Protein backbone atom coordinates (compact mmCIF):
# COMPACT_ATOMS: atom_id res chain seq x y z
CA UNK A 1 0.00 0.00 0.00
CA UNK A 2 1.29 3.44 -0.83
CA UNK A 3 -0.02 5.94 1.65
CA UNK A 4 0.96 9.54 1.49
CA UNK A 5 2.88 10.92 4.44
CA UNK A 6 -0.13 12.59 6.10
CA UNK A 7 -2.19 9.41 5.94
CA UNK A 8 0.68 7.36 7.42
CA UNK A 9 1.11 9.83 10.27
CA UNK A 10 -2.63 9.83 10.96
CA UNK A 11 -2.66 6.02 11.05
CA UNK A 12 0.34 6.00 13.39
CA UNK A 13 -1.29 8.49 15.73
CA UNK A 14 -4.51 6.48 15.74
CA UNK A 15 -2.56 3.32 16.61
CA UNK A 16 -0.77 5.12 19.43
CA UNK A 17 -4.06 6.40 20.84
CA UNK A 18 -5.43 2.85 20.72
CA UNK A 19 -2.37 1.50 22.55
CA UNK A 20 -2.68 4.18 25.22
CA UNK A 21 -6.40 3.51 25.67
CA UNK A 22 -5.85 -0.22 25.97
CA UNK A 23 -2.58 -0.39 27.96
CA UNK A 24 -2.01 3.03 29.54
CA UNK A 25 0.60 5.61 28.59
CA UNK A 26 3.66 3.99 30.22
CA UNK A 27 3.01 0.52 28.82
CA UNK A 28 2.14 1.97 25.41
CA UNK A 29 5.46 3.77 25.34
CA UNK A 30 7.35 0.59 26.25
CA UNK A 31 5.49 -1.35 23.55
CA UNK A 32 6.36 1.27 20.95
CA UNK A 33 10.02 1.27 21.93
CA UNK A 34 10.14 -2.53 21.91
CA UNK A 35 8.43 -3.00 18.56
CA UNK A 36 10.19 -0.12 16.82
CA UNK A 37 13.35 -2.16 16.32
CA UNK A 38 14.40 -3.79 13.07
CA UNK A 39 14.25 -7.18 14.79
CA UNK A 40 10.63 -6.62 15.83
CA UNK A 41 9.62 -5.52 12.36
CA UNK A 42 11.25 -8.62 10.85
CA UNK A 43 9.56 -10.81 13.46
CA UNK A 44 6.19 -9.28 12.58
CA UNK A 45 6.70 -10.26 8.93
CA UNK A 46 7.57 -13.83 9.95
CA UNK A 47 4.54 -14.08 12.25
CA UNK A 48 2.24 -12.76 9.55
CA UNK A 49 3.71 -15.21 7.01
CA UNK A 50 2.99 -18.09 9.39
CA UNK A 51 -0.55 -16.83 10.01
CA UNK A 52 -1.21 -16.52 6.28
CA UNK A 53 0.20 -20.02 5.75
CA UNK A 54 -2.18 -21.46 8.37
CA UNK A 55 -5.14 -19.69 6.80
CA UNK A 56 -4.24 -20.77 3.26
CA UNK A 57 -3.63 -24.36 4.36
CA UNK A 58 -7.05 -24.42 6.04
CA UNK A 59 -8.56 -23.08 2.80
CA UNK A 60 -7.01 -26.00 0.90
CA UNK A 61 -4.40 -24.12 -1.12
CA UNK A 62 -1.33 -25.99 -2.27
CA UNK A 63 2.02 -24.88 -0.82
CA UNK A 64 2.92 -23.43 -4.22
CA UNK A 65 -0.25 -21.34 -4.40
CA UNK A 66 0.09 -20.32 -0.77
CA UNK A 67 3.70 -19.25 -1.22
CA UNK A 68 2.79 -16.82 -4.01
CA UNK A 69 0.00 -15.31 -1.92
CA UNK A 70 2.18 -15.09 1.19
CA UNK A 71 4.93 -13.38 -0.82
CA UNK A 72 2.45 -10.89 -2.18
CA UNK A 73 0.95 -10.10 1.23
CA UNK A 74 4.23 -9.84 3.15
CA UNK A 75 6.58 -8.48 0.45
CA UNK A 76 8.98 -11.37 1.05
CA UNK A 77 10.43 -13.47 -1.73
CA UNK A 78 8.44 -16.42 -3.04
CA UNK A 79 11.33 -18.67 -1.99
CA UNK A 80 11.13 -17.50 1.63
CA UNK A 81 7.34 -17.63 1.59
CA UNK A 82 7.51 -21.23 0.39
CA UNK A 83 9.43 -22.13 3.54
CA UNK A 84 6.46 -21.04 5.62
CA UNK A 85 3.98 -22.85 3.40
CA UNK A 86 6.06 -26.05 3.47
CA UNK A 87 6.78 -25.87 7.19
CA UNK A 88 3.10 -25.75 7.92
CA UNK A 89 2.55 -28.99 6.02
CA UNK A 90 5.16 -30.69 8.20
CA UNK A 91 3.35 -29.46 11.33
CA UNK A 92 0.02 -30.94 10.14
CA UNK A 93 1.38 -34.33 9.12
C-alpha positions as MATLAB code, in Angstrom:
seq = 'XXXXXXXXXXXXXXXXXXXXXXXXXXXXXXXXXXXXXXXXXXXXXXXXXXXXXXXXXXXXXXXXXXXXXXXXXXXXXXXXXXXXXXXXXXXXX';
ca = [
       0.000    0.000    0.000;
       1.286    3.440   -0.834;
      -0.024    5.938    1.652;
       0.962    9.536    1.491;
       2.875   10.925    4.445;
      -0.127   12.586    6.098;
      -2.194    9.405    5.939;
       0.677    7.362    7.424;
       1.106    9.826   10.268;
      -2.633    9.830   10.963;
      -2.664    6.024   11.048;
       0.345    5.997   13.385;
      -1.288    8.488   15.732;
      -4.508    6.476   15.743;
      -2.564    3.316   16.609;
      -0.768    5.116   19.432;
      -4.058    6.397   20.837;
      -5.430    2.847   20.723;
      -2.367    1.504   22.546;
      -2.683    4.182   25.223;
      -6.402    3.505   25.666;
      -5.847   -0.225   25.967;
      -2.579   -0.395   27.957;
      -2.010    3.035   29.537;
       0.605    5.606   28.593;
       3.658    3.993   30.219;
       3.008    0.518   28.824;
       2.138    1.965   25.412;
       5.464    3.775   25.336;
       7.347    0.588   26.254;
       5.489   -1.349   23.552;
       6.359    1.272   20.950;
      10.018    1.274   21.926;
      10.141   -2.534   21.905;
       8.432   -3.002   18.558;
      10.186   -0.123   16.821;
      13.352   -2.157   16.320;
      14.401   -3.789   13.065;
      14.246   -7.175   14.787;
      10.633   -6.616   15.830;
       9.619   -5.516   12.356;
      11.252   -8.624   10.854;
       9.555  -10.813   13.461;
       6.188   -9.277   12.578;
       6.703  -10.258    8.933;
       7.567  -13.830    9.955;
       4.544  -14.076   12.253;
       2.240  -12.764    9.552;
       3.707  -15.207    7.014;
       2.993  -18.088    9.388;
      -0.554  -16.826   10.009;
      -1.208  -16.520    6.276;
       0.202  -20.020    5.748;
      -2.180  -21.460    8.366;
      -5.140  -19.685    6.800;
      -4.245  -20.768    3.264;
      -3.630  -24.360    4.362;
      -7.050  -24.422    6.037;
      -8.562  -23.078    2.803;
      -7.012  -25.998    0.905;
      -4.402  -24.120   -1.122;
      -1.333  -25.994   -2.273;
       2.025  -24.883   -0.819;
       2.923  -23.428   -4.216;
      -0.249  -21.338   -4.399;
       0.090  -20.319   -0.768;
       3.701  -19.249   -1.223;
       2.792  -16.822   -4.010;
       0.004  -15.311   -1.921;
       2.183  -15.092    1.188;
       4.926  -13.383   -0.817;
       2.447  -10.888   -2.181;
       0.954  -10.096    1.227;
       4.235   -9.841    3.153;
       6.581   -8.485    0.455;
       8.976  -11.370    1.047;
      10.432  -13.469   -1.728;
       8.439  -16.419   -3.035;
      11.328  -18.673   -1.991;
      11.130  -17.504    1.635;
       7.342  -17.625    1.595;
       7.514  -21.229    0.386;
       9.434  -22.133    3.541;
       6.458  -21.036    5.624;
       3.977  -22.852    3.399;
       6.056  -26.051    3.466;
       6.780  -25.869    7.193;
       3.097  -25.751    7.925;
       2.553  -28.986    6.016;
       5.161  -30.693    8.197;
       3.350  -29.461   11.333;
       0.023  -30.936   10.137;
       1.382  -34.335    9.119;
];
